[in-house]
Backbone as JSON, one array per atom type, in Angstrom:
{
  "sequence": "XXXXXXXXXXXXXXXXXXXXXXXXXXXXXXXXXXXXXXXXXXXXXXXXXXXXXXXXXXXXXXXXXXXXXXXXXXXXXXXXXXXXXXXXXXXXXXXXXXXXXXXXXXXXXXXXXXXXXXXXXXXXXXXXXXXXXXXXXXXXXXXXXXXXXXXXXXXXXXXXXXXXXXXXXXXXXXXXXXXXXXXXXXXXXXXXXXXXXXXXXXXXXXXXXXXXXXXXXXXXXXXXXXXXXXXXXXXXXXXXXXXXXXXXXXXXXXXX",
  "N": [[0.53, -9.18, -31.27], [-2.38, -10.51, -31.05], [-4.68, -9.19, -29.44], [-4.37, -6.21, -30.1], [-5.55, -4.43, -32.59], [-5.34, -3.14, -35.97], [-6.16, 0.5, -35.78], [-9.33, 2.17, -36.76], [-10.38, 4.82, -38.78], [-12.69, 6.24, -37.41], [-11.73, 5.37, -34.65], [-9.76, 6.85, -34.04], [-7.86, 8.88, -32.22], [-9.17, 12.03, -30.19], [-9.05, 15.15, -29.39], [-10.84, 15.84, -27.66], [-11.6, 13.23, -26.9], [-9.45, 12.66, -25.33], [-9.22, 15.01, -23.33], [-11.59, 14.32, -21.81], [-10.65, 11.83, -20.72], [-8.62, 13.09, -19.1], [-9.69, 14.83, -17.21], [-12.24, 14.14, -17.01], [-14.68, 12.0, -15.48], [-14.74, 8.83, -13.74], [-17.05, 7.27, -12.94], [-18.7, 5.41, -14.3], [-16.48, 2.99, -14.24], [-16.05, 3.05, -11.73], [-18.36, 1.83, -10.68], [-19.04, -0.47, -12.0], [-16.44, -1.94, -10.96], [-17.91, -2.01, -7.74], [-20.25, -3.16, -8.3], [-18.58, -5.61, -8.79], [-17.58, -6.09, -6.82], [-18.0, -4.88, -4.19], [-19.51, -5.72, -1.5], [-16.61, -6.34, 0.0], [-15.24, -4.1, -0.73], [-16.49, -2.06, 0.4], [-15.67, -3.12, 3.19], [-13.1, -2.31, 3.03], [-13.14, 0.41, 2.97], [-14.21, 0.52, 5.58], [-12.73, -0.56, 7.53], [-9.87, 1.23, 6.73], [-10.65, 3.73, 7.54], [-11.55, 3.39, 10.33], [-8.69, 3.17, 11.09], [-7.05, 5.05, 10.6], [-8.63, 6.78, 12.05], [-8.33, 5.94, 14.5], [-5.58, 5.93, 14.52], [-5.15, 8.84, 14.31], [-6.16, 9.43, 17.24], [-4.6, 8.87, 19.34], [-2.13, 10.25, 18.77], [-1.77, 12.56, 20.36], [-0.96, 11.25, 22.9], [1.77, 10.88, 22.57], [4.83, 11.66, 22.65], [6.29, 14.87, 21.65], [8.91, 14.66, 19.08], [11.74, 14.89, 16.77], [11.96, 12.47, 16.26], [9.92, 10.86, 16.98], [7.72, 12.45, 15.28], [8.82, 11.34, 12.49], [8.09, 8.82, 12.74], [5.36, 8.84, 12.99], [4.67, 10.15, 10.46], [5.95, 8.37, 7.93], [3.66, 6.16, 9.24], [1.12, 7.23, 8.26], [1.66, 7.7, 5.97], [1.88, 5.02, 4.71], [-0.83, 4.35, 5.48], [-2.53, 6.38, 4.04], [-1.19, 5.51, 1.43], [-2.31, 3.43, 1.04], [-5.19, 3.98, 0.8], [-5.05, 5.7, -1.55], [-3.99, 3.54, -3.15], [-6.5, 1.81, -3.33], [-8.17, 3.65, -4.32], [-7.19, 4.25, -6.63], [-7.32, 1.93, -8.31], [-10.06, 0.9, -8.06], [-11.3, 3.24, -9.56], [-10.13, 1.9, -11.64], [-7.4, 2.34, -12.79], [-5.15, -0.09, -12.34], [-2.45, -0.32, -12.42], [-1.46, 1.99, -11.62], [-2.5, 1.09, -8.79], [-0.92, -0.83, -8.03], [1.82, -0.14, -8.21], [1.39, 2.12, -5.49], [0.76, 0.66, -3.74], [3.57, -0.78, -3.14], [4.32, 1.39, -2.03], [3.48, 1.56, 0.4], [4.49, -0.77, 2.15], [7.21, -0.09, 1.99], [6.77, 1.9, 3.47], [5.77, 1.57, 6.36], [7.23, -0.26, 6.98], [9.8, 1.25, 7.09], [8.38, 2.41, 9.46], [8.36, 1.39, 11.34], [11.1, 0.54, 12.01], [12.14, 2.75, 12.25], [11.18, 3.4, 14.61], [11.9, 2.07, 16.61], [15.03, 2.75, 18.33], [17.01, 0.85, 19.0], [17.7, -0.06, 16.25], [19.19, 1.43, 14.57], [18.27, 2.73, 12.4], [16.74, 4.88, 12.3], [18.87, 6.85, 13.22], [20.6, 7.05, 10.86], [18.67, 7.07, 8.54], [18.43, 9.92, 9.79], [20.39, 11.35, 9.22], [20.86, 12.13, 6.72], [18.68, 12.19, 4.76], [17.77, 12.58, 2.55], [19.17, 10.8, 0.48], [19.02, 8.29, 2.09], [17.98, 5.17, 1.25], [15.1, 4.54, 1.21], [13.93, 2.37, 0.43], [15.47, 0.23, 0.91], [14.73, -0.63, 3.18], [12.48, -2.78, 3.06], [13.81, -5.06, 3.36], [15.5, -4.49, 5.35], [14.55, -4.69, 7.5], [14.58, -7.64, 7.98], [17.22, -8.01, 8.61], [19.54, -9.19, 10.73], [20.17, -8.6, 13.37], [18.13, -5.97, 13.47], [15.69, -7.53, 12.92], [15.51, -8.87, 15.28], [16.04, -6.71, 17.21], [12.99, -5.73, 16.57], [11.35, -7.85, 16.97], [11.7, -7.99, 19.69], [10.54, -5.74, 20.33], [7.69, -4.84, 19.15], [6.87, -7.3, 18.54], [7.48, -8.21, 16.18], [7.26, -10.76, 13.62], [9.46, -12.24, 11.67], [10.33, -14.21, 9.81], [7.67, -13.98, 8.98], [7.21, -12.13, 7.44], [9.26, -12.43, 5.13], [7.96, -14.13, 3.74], [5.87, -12.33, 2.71], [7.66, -10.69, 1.57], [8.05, -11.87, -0.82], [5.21, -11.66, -2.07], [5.47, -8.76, -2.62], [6.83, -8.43, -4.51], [5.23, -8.94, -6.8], [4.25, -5.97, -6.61], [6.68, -5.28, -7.44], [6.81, -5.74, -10.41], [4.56, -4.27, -11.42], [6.36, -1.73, -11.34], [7.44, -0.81, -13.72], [7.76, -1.46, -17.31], [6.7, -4.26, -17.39], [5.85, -7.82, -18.24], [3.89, -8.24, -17.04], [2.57, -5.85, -16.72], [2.24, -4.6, -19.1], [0.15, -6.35, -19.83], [-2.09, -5.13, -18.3], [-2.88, -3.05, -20.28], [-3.86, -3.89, -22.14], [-7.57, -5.07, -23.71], [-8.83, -7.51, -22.7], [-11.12, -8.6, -23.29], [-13.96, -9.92, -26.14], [-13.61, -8.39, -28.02], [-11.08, -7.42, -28.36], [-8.59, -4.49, -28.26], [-6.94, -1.75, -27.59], [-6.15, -0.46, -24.04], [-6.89, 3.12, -23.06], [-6.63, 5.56, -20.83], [-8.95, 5.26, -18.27], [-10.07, 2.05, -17.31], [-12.63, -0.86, -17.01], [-12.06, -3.98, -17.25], [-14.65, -6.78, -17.78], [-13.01, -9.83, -18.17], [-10.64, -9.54, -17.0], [-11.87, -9.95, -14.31], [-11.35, -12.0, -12.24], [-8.6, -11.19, -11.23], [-9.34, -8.85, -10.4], [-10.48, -8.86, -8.09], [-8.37, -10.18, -6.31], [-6.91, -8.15, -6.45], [-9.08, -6.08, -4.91], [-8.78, -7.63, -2.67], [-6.38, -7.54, -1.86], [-5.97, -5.2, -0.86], [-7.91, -4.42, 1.29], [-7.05, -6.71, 2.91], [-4.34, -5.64, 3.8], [-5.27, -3.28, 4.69], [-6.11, -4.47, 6.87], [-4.06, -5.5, 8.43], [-2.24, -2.92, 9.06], [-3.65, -1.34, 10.63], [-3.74, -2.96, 12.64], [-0.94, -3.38, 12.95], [-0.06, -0.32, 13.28], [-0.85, 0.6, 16.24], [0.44, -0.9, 17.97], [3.12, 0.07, 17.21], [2.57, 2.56, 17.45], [2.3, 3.05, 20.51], [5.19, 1.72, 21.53], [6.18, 4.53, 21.19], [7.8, 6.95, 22.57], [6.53, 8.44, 25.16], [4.19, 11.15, 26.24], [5.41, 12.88, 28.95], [6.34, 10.27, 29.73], [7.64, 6.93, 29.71], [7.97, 4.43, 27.0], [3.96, 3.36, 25.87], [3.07, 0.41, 28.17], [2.88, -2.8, 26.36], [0.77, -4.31, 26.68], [-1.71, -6.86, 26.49], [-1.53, -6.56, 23.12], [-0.53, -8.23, 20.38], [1.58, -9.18, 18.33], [2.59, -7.81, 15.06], [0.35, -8.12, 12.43], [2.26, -10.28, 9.87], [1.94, -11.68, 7.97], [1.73, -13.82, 4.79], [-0.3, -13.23, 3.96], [-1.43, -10.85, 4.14], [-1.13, -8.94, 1.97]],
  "CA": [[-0.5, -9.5, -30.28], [-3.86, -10.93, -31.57], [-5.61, -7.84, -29.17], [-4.1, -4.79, -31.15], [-6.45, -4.12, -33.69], [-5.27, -1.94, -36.55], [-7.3, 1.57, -35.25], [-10.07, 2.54, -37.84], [-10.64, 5.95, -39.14], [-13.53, 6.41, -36.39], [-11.38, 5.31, -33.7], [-8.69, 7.99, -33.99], [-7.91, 9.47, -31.1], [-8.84, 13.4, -31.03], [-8.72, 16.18, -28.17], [-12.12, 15.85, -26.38], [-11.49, 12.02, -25.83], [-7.64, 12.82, -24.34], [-9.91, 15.59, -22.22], [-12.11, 12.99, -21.15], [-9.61, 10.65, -19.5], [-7.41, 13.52, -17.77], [-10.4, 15.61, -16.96], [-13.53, 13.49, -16.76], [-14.91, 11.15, -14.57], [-14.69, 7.52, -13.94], [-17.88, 6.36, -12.7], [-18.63, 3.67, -14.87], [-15.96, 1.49, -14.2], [-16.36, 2.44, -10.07], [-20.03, 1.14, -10.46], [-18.73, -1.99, -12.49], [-16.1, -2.07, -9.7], [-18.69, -1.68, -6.97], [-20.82, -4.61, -8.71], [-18.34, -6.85, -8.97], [-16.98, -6.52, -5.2], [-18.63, -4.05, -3.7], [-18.75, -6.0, -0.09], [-14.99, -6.48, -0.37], [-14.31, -2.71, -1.36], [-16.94, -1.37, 1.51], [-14.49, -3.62, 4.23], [-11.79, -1.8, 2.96], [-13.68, 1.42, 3.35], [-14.74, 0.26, 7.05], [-11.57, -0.59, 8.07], [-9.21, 2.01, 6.35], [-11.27, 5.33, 8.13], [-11.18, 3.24, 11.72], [-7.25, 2.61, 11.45], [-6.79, 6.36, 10.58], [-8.98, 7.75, 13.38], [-7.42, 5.18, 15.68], [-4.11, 6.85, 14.78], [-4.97, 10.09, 14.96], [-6.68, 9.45, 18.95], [-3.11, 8.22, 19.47], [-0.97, 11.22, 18.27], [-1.82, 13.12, 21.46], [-0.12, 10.95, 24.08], [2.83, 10.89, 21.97], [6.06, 13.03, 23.12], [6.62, 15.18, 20.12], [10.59, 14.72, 18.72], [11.51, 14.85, 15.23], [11.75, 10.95, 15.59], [8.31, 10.68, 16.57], [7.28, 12.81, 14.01], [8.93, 11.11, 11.29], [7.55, 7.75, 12.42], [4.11, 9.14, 12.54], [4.63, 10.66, 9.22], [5.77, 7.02, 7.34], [2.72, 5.77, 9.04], [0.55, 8.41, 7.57], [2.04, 7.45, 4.48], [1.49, 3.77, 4.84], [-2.52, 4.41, 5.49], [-3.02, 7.18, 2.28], [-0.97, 4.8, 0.09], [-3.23, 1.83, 0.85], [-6.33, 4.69, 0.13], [-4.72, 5.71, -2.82], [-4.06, 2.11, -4.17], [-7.56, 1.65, -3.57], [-8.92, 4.59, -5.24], [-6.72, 4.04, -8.49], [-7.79, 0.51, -8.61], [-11.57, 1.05, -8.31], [-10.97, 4.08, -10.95], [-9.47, 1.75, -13.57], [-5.85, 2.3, -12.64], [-4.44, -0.95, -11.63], [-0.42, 0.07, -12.42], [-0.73, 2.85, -10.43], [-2.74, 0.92, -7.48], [-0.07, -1.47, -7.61], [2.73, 0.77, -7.89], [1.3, 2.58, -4.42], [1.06, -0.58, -2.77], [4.76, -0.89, -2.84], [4.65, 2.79, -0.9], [2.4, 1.42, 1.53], [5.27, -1.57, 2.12], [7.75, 0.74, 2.14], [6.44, 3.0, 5.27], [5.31, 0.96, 6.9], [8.87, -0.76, 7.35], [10.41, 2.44, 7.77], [7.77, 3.5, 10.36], [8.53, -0.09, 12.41], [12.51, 0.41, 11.8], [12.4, 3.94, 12.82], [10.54, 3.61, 16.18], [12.44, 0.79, 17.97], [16.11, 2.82, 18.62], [17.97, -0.72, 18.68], [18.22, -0.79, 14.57], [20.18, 2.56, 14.7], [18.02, 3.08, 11.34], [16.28, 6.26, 12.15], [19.95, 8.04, 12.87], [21.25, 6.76, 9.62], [17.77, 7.66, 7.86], [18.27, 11.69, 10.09], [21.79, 12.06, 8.86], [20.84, 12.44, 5.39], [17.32, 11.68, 4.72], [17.81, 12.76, 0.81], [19.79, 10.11, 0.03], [18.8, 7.18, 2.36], [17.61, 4.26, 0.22], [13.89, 4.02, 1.75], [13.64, 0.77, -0.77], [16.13, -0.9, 1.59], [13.73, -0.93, 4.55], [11.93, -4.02, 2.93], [15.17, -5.75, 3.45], [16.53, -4.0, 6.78], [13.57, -5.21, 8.45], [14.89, -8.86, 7.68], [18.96, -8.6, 9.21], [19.39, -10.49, 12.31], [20.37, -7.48, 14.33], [17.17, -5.32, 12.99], [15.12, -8.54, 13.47], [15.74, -9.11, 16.78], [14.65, -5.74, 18.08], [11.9, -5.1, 16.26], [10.98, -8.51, 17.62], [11.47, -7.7, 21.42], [9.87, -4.39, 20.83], [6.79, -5.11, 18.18], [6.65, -8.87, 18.22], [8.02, -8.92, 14.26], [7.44, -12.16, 12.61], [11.0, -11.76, 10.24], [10.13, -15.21, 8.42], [6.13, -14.01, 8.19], [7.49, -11.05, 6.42], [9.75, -13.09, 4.25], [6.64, -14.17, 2.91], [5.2, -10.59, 2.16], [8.52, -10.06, 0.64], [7.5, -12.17, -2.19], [3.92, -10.89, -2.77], [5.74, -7.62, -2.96], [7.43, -8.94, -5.96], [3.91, -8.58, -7.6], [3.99, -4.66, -6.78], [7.4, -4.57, -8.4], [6.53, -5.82, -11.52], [4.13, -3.09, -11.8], [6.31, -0.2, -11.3], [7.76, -1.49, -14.47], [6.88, -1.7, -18.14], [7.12, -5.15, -17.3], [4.93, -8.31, -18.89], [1.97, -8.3, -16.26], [1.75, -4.07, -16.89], [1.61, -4.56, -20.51], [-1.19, -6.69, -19.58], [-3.12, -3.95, -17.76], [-3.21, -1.97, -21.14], [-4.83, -4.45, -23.27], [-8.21, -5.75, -23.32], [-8.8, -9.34, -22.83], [-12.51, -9.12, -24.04], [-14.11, -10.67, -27.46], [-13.71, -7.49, -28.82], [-10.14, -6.67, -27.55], [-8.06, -3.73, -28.65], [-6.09, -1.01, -26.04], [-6.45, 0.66, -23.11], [-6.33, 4.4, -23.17], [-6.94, 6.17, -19.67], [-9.29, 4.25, -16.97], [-10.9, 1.16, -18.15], [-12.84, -2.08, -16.42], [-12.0, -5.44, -18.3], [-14.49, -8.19, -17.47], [-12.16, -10.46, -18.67], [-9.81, -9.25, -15.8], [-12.48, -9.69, -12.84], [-10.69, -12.49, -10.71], [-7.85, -10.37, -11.42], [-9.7, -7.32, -9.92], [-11.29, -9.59, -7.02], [-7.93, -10.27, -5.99], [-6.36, -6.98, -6.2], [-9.1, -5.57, -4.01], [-9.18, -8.05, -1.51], [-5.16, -7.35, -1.21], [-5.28, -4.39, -0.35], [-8.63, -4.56, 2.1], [-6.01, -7.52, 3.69], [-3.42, -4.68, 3.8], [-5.84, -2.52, 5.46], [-6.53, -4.57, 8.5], [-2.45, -5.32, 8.87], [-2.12, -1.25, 8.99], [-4.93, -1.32, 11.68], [-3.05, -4.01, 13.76], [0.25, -3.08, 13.44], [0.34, 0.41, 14.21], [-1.23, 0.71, 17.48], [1.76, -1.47, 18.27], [3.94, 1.23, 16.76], [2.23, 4.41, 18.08], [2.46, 2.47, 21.5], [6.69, 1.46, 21.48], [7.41, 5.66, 21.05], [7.57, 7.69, 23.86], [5.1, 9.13, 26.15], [4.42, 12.85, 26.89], [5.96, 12.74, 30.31], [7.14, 9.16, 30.41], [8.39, 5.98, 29.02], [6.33, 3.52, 25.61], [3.19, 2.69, 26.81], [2.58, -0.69, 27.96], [2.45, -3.4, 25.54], [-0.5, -5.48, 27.49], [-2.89, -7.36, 25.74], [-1.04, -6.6, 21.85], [-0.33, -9.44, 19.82], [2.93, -8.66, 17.51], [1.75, -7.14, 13.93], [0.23, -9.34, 11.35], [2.49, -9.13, 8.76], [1.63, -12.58, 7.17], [1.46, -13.47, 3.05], [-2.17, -12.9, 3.26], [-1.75, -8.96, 4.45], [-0.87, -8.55, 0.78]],
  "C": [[-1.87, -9.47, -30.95], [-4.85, -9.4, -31.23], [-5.16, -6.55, -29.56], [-4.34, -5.08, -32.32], [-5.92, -2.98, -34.47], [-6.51, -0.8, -36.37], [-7.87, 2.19, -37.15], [-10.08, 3.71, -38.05], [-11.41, 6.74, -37.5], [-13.13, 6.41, -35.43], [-10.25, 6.27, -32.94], [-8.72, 8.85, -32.57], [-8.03, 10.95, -31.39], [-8.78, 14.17, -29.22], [-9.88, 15.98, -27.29], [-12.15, 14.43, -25.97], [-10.3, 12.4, -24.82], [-8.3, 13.3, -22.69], [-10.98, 14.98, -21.31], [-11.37, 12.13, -20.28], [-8.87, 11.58, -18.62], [-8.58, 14.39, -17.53], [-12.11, 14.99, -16.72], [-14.03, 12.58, -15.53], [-15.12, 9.82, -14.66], [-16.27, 6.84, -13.35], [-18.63, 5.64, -13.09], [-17.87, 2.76, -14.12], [-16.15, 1.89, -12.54], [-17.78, 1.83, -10.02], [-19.79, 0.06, -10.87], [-17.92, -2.67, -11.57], [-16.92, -2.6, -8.15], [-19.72, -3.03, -7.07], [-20.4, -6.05, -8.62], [-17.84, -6.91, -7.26], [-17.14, -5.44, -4.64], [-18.64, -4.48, -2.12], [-17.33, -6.07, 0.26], [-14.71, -4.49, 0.07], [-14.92, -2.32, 0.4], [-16.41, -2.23, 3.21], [-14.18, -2.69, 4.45], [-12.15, -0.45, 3.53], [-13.4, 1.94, 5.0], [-12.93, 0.44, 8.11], [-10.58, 0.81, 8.44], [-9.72, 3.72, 7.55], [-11.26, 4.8, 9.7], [-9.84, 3.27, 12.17], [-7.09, 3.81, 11.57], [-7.35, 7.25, 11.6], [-8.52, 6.63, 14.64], [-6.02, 5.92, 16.0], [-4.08, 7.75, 14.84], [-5.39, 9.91, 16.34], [-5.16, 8.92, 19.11], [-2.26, 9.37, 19.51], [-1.21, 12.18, 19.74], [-0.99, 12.44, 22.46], [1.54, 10.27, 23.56], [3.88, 12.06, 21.79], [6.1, 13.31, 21.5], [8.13, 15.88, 19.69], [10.54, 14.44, 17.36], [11.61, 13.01, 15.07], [10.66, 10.32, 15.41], [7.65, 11.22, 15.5], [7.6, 12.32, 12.93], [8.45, 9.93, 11.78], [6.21, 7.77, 12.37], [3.94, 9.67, 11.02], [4.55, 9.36, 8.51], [4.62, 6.33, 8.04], [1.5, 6.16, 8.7], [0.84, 8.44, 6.08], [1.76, 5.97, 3.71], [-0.29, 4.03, 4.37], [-3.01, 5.56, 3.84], [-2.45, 6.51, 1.31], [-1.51, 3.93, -0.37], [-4.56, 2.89, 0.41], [-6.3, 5.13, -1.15], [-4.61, 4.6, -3.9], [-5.3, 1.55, -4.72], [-8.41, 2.34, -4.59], [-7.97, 4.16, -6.65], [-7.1, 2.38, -8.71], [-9.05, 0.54, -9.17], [-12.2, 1.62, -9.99], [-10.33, 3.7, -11.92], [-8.37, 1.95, -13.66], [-5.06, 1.29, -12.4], [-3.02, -0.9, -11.65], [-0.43, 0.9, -11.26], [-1.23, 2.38, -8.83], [-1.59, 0.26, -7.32], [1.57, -1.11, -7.21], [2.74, 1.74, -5.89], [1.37, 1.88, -3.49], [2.29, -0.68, -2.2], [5.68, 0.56, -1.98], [4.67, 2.36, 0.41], [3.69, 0.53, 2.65], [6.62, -0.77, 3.06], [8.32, 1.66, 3.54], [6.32, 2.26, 6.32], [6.43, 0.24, 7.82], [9.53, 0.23, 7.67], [9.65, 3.07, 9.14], [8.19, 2.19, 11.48], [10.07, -0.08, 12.66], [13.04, 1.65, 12.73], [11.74, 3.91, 14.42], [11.05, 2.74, 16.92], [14.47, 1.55, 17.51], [17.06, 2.08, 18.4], [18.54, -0.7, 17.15], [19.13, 0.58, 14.26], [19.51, 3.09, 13.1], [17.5, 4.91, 11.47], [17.66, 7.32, 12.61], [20.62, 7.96, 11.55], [20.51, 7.85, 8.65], [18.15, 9.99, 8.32], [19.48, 12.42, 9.53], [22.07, 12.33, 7.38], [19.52, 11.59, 5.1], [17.04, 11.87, 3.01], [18.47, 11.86, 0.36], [19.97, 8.69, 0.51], [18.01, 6.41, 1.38], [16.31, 3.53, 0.99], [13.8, 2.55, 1.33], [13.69, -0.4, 0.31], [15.64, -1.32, 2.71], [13.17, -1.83, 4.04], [13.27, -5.16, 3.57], [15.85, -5.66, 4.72], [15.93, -4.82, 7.74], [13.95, -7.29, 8.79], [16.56, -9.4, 8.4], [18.87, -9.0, 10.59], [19.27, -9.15, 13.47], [18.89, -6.42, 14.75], [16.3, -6.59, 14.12], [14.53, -8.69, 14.6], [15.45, -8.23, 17.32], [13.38, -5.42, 17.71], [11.11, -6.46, 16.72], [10.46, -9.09, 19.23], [10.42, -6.44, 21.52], [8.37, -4.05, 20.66], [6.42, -6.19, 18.51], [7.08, -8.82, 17.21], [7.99, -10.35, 14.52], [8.72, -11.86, 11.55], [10.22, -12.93, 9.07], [8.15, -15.19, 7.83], [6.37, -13.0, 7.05], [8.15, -11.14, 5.08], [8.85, -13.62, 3.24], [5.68, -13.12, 2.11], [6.43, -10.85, 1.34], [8.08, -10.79, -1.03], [6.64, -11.82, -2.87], [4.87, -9.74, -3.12], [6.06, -7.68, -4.89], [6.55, -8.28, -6.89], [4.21, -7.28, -7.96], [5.57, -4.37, -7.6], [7.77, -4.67, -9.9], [5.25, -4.63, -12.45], [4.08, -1.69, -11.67], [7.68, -0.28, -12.53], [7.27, -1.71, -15.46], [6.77, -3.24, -18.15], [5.89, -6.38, -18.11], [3.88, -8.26, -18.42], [1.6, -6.82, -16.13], [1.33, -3.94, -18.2], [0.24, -4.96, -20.54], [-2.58, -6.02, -19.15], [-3.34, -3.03, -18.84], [-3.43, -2.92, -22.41], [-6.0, -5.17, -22.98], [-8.23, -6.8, -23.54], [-10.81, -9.68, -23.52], [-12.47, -9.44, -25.39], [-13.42, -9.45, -28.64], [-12.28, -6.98, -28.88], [-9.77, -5.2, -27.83], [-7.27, -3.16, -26.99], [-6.91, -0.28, -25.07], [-6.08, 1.87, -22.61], [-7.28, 5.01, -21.59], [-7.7, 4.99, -18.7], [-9.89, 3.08, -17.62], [-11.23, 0.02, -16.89], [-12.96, -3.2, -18.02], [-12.82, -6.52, -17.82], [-14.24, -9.0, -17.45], [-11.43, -10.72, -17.4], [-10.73, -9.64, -14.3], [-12.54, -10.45, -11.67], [-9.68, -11.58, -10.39], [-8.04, -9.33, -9.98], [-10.07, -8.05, -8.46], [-9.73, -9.35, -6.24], [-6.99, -9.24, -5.43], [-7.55, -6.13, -5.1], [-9.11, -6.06, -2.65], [-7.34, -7.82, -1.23], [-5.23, -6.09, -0.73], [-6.54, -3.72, 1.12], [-7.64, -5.72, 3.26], [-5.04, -6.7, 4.44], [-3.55, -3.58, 5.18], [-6.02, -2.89, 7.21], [-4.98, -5.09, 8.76], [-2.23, -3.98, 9.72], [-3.01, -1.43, 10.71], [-4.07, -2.02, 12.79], [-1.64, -3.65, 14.49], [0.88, -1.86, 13.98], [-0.33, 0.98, 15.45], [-0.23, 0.01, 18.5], [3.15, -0.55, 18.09], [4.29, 2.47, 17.6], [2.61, 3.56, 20.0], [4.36, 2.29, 21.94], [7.12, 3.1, 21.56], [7.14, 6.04, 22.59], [6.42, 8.63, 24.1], [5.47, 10.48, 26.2], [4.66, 12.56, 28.45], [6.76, 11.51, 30.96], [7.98, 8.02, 29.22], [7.24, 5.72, 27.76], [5.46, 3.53, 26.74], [3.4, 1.34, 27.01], [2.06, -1.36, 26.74], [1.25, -4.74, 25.63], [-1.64, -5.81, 26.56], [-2.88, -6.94, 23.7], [-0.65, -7.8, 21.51], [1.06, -8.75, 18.9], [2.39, -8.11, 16.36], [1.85, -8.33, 12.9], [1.11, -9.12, 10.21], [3.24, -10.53, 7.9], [1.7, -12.47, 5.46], [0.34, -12.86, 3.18], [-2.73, -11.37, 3.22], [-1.63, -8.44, 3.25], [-2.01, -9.66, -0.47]]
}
């Protein structure tokens, strides 16, 4: 590879750089971050902290059973994985934002699978919860049977999601030493060489454009879809609430 530069004497790696990257701080590249999409990021911001106090004002008129609790939990896991993706992105991480992304995915499907009864997933998931294959919730969400209630119950789009399923693709190439992660650990500038701990590449900065506007996209999905969610469980004293004036959950390519 043209950008691995035999390392010079000078460049040697020693103990107070190492301590630097696992102990220092990144704000360089969040200010270079911040420069280059700074409206973008402060969306995501906007968004992300309304979806989360939306869902907590919610958790109160919600009967509390270990099913509710575990589908409030996967969506609680959904919303910090999309904050986390964000924050390791900003900070010069892009493997591991992209890697969290595919959390976010994940819950999100399990928290939509688990709250509509019909898919019989959340007794499968309670009858051994160490050994269910979370993964397969991208996929469950897609069988005709599944489908079909989470369609009467949610609205699901199956074939909008079919479409996500592909973006996903993306996130599973970077939980993976795969060719587009190698990529994240070399620079593409004049100067190239590697990348050791956080780094911004201007080189990379459609790249970066794109990665934060996926997961600001992500953010207002999250926002949409579970108020639809928290809504379908049961009531303290009664039935779901009413689904009046909800639209089904966006869960388009573009949410990714």
């Amino acid at each position: 590879m043209d950008n691995m530069q035999q390392s010079q004497p000078e460049d040697r790696i020693n103990l107070e750089a190492v301590r630097q990257i696992i102990l220092g701080n990144d704000d360089a590249v969040v200010a270079s971050f911040q420069t280059l999409c700074g409206p973008e990021i402060d969306r995501a911001l906007d968004v992300l902290a309304a979806a989360y106090r939306d869902f907590q004002d919610r958790q109160d008129d919600v009967a509390l059973t270990e099913q509710t609790a575990t589908v409030q939990l996967f969506i609680h896991v959904a919303l910090n994985s999309t904050m986390t993706s964000l924050h390791h992105l900003v900070h010069g991480h892009p493997i591991a934002a992209g890697h969290m992304m595919r959390h976010t995915m994940e819950a999100i499907a399990m928290a939509m699978l688990c709250a509509v009864p019909e898919t019989g997933v959340y007794d499968r998931y309670d009858s051994d919860r160490s050994r269910f294959d979370v993964g397969s919730a991208l996929h469950l969400v897609t069988q005709r049977k599944n489908a079909k209630a989470l369609a009467e119950s949610l609205g699901f789009d199956v074939e909008a999601w079919r479409e996500v399923l592909k973006m996903i693709e993306l996130f599973d190439d970077l939980s993976h030493a795969s060719a587009l992660s190698l990529g994240f650990h070399i620079k593409f500038t004049e100067e190239g060489g590697l990348v050791l701990g956080s780094e911004f590449d201007p080189a990379k900065s459609k790249e970066y454009e794109s990665d934060v506007t996926r997961r600001r996209s992500a953010a207002e999905s999250l926002q949409h879809v579970i108020p639809i969610i928290m809504g379908a469980l049961p009531r303290r004293g009664g039935s779901p609430a009413a689904q009046q004036g909800l639209e089904g959950p966006d869960t388009s390519a573009h949410a990714l």
